[in-house]
Protein backbone atom coordinates (compact mmCIF):
# COMPACT_ATOMS: atom_id res chain seq x y z
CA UNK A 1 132.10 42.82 -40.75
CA UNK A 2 131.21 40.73 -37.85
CA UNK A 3 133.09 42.36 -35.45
CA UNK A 4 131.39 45.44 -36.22
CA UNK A 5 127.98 43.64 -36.34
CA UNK A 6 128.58 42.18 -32.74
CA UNK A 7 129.42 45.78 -31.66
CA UNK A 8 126.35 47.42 -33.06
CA UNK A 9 123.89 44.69 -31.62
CA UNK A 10 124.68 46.15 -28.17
CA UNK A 11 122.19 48.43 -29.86
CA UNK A 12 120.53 47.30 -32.04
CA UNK A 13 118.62 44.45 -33.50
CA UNK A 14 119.97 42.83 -35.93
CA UNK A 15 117.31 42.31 -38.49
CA UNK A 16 117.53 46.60 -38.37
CA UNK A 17 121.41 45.94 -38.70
CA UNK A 18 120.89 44.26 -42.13
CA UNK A 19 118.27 46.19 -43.40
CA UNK A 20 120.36 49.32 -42.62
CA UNK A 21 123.53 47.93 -43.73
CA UNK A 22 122.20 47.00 -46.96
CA UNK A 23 120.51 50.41 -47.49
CA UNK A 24 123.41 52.32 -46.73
CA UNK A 25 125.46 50.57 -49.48
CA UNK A 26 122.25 51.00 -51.81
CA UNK A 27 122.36 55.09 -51.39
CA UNK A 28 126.33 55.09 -52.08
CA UNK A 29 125.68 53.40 -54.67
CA UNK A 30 122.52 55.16 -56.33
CA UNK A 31 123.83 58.56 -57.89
CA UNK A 32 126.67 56.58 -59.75
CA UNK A 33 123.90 53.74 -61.30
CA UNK A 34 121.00 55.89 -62.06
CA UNK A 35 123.37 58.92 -63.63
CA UNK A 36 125.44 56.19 -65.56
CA UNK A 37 123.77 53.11 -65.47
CA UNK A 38 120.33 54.25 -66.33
CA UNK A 39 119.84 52.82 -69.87
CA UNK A 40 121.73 49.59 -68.82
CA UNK A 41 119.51 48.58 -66.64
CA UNK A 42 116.18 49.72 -68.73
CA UNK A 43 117.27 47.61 -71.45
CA UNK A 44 116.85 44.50 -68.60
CA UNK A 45 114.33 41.77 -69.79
CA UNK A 46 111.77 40.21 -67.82
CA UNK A 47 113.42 37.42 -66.95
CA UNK A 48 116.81 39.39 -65.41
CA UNK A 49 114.91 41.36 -63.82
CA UNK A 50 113.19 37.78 -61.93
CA UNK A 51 117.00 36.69 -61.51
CA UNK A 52 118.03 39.92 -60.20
CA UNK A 53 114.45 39.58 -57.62
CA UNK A 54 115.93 36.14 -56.78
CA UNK A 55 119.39 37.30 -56.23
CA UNK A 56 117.97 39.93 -53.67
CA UNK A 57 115.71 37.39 -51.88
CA UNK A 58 118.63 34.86 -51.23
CA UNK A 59 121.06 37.92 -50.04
CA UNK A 60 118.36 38.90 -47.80
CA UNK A 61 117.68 35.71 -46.22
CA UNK A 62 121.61 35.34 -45.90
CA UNK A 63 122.05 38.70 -44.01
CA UNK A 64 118.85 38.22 -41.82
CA UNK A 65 120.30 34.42 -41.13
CA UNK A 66 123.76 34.97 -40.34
CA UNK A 67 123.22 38.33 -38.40
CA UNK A 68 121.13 36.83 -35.86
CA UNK A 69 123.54 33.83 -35.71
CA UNK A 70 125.87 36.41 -34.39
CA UNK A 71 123.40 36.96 -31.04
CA UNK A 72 124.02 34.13 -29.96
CA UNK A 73 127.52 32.62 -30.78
CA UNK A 74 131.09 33.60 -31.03
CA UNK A 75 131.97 35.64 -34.25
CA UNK A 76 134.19 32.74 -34.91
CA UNK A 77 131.87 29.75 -34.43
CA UNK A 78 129.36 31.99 -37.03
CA UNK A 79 131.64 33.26 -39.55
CA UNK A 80 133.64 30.05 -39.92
CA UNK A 81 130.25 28.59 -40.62
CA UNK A 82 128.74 31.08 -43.18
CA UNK A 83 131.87 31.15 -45.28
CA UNK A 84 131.30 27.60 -45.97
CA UNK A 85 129.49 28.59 -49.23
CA UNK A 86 131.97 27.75 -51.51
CA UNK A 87 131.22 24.93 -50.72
CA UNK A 88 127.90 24.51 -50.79
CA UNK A 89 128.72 26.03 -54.49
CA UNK A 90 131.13 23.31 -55.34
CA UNK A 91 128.11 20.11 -54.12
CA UNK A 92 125.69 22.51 -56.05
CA UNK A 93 127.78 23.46 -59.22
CA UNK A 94 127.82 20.28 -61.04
CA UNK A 95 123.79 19.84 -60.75
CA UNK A 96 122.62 23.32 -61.20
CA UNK A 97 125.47 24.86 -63.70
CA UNK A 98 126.72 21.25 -65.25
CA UNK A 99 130.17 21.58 -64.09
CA UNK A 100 132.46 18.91 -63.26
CA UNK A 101 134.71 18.60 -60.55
CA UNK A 102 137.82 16.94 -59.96
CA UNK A 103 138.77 14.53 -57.54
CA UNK A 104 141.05 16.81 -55.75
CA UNK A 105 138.25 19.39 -54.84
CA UNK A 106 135.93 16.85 -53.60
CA UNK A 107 138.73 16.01 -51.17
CA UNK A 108 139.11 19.66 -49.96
CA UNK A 109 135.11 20.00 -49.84
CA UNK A 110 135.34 16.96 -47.06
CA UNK A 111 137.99 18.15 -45.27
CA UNK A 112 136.69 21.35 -44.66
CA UNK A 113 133.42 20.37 -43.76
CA UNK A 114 134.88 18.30 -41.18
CA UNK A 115 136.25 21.17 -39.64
CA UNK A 116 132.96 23.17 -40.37
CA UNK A 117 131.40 20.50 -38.61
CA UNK A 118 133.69 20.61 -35.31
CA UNK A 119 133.47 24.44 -34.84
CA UNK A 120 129.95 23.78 -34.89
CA UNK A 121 130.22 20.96 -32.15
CA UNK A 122 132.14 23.16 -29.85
CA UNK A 123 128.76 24.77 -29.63
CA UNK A 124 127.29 21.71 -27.75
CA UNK A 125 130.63 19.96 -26.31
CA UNK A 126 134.17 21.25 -24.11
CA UNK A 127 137.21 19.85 -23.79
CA UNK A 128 138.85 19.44 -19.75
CA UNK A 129 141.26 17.64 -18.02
CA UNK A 130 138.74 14.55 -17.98
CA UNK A 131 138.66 14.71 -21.67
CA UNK A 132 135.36 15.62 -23.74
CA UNK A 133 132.20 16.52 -22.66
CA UNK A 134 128.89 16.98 -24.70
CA UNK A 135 125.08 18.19 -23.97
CA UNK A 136 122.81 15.01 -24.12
CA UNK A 137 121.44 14.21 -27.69
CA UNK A 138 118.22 15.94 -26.69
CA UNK A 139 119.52 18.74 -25.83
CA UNK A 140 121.48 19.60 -28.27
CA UNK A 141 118.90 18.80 -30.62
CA UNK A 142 116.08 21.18 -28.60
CA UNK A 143 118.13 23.77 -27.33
CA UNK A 144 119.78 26.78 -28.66
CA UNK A 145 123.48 25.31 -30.34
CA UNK A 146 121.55 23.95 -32.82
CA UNK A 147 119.36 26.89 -33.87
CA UNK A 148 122.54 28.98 -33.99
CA UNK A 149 124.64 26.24 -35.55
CA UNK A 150 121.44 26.37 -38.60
CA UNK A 151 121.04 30.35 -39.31
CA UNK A 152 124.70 30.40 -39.74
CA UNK A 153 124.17 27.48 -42.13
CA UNK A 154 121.32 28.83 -43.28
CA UNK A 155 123.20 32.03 -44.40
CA UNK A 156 125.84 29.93 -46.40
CA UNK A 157 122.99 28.28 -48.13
CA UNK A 158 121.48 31.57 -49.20
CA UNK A 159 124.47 32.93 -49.89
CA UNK A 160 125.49 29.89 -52.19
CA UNK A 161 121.94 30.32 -54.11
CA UNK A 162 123.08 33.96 -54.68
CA UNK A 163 126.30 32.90 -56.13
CA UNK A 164 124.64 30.62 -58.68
CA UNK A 165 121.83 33.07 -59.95
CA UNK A 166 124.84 35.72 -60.27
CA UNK A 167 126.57 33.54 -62.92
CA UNK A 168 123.11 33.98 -64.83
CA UNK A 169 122.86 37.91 -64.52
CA UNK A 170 126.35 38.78 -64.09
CA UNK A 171 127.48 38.81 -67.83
CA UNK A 172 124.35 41.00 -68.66
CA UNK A 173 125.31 43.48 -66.53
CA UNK A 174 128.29 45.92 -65.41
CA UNK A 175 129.11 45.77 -61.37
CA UNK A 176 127.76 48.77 -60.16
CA UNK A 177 124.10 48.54 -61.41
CA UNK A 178 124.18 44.83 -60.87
CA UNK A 179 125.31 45.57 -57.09
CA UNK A 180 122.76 48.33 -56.55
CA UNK A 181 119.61 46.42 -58.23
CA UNK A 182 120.63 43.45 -55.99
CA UNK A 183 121.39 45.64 -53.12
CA UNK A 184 118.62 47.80 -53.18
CA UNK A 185 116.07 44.94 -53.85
CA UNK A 186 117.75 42.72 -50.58
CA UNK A 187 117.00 46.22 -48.75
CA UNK A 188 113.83 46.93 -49.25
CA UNK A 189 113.05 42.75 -48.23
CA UNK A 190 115.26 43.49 -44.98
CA UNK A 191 113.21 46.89 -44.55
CA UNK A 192 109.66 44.95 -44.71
CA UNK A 193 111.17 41.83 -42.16
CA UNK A 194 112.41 44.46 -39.78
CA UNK A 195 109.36 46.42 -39.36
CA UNK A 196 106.90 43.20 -39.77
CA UNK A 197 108.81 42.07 -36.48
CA UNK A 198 107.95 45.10 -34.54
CA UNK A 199 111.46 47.27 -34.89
CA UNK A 200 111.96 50.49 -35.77
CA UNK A 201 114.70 52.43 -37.37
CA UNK A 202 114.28 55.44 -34.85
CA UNK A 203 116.11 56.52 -32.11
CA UNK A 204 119.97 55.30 -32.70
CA UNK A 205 122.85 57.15 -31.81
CA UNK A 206 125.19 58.52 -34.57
CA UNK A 207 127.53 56.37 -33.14
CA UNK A 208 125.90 53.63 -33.57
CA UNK A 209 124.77 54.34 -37.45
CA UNK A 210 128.71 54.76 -38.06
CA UNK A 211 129.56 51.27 -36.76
């Protein structure tokens, strides 16, 4: 998906990008929940139907996050990042969802972040014959590595916050109206962003929808 979101940014912005990619998925997705799916989800209660809300919102501030991450950095540097939210999942689990872990995952969890954390120092620091060489403190801190290094972050976040409010809603509900109530929610929250920031979904090339 990145590759293709890099490709279509030549074009487009990418809060558009979201919002479209997410409404897309939403239409496939329609005929099949509301023809077969329809008393499924009316028999929702209030409080799914907050969960559901809250599943959207994450999504939507993961897709908004990690798209514009993908500006500015190397679709490596972002998506090694974002797929950190297992985890994010794992340090979450055991205080949200009262699961345990074992000794063996916490291991894993700090080895990976250590590697999370050097793809996102490559950002700020380069490696030549004299050895290695990084931006000043200040600069790093102030200047545009870091921002990128944190919506890419920011997108694992959200997405593990989605992941726990789905082991709420999940068992309520079969996968396709599940995907297109969280779907089509997380659209209509990209649809408001991108045209609250002055974008427009006019005037794209076919081309351009199809990537």
């Amino acid at each position: 998906a990145a590759i293709f979101i890099r490709f279509a940014q030549e074009g487009a912005p990418s809060l558009i990008i979201a919002a479209s990619r997410l409404t897309i998925a939403t239409l496939i997705l329609a005929p099949f929940a509301l023809t077969r799916s329809w008393a499924e989800m009316r028999g929702l209660s209030r409080i799914q139907i907050r969960q559901i809300l809250l599943s959207g919102l994450f999504l939507a501030v993961h897709f908004a996050a990690w798209i514009s991450s993908l500006e500015w950095t190397s679709v490596v540097s972002s998506v090694v990042l974002v797929t950190t939210t297992p985890h994010w999942v794992e340090i979450l689990s055991p205080l949200v969802l009262r699961e345990r872990l074992r000794k063996e995952v916490w291991i894993g969890l700090a080895l990976a972040l250590s590697g999370g954390l050097l793809v996102g120092l490559q950002q700020a620091c380069s490696f030549g014959e004299s050895g290695i060489s990084c931006l000043p403190l200040e600069e790093f801190i102030g200047g545009r590595a870091l921002f990128v290094n944190f919506l890419a972050l920011l997108g694992a976040w959200m997405a593990a916050g989605y992941m726990l409010v789905v082991r709420k809603v999940r068992p309520h509900l079969t996968l396709i109206p599940y995907t297109f109530l969280v779907y089509g929610s997380c659209a209509i929250l990209l649809i408001i962003a991108a045209l609250a920031s002055g974008n427009t979904f006019a005037g794209y090339s076919p081309s351009l929808w199809g990537i």
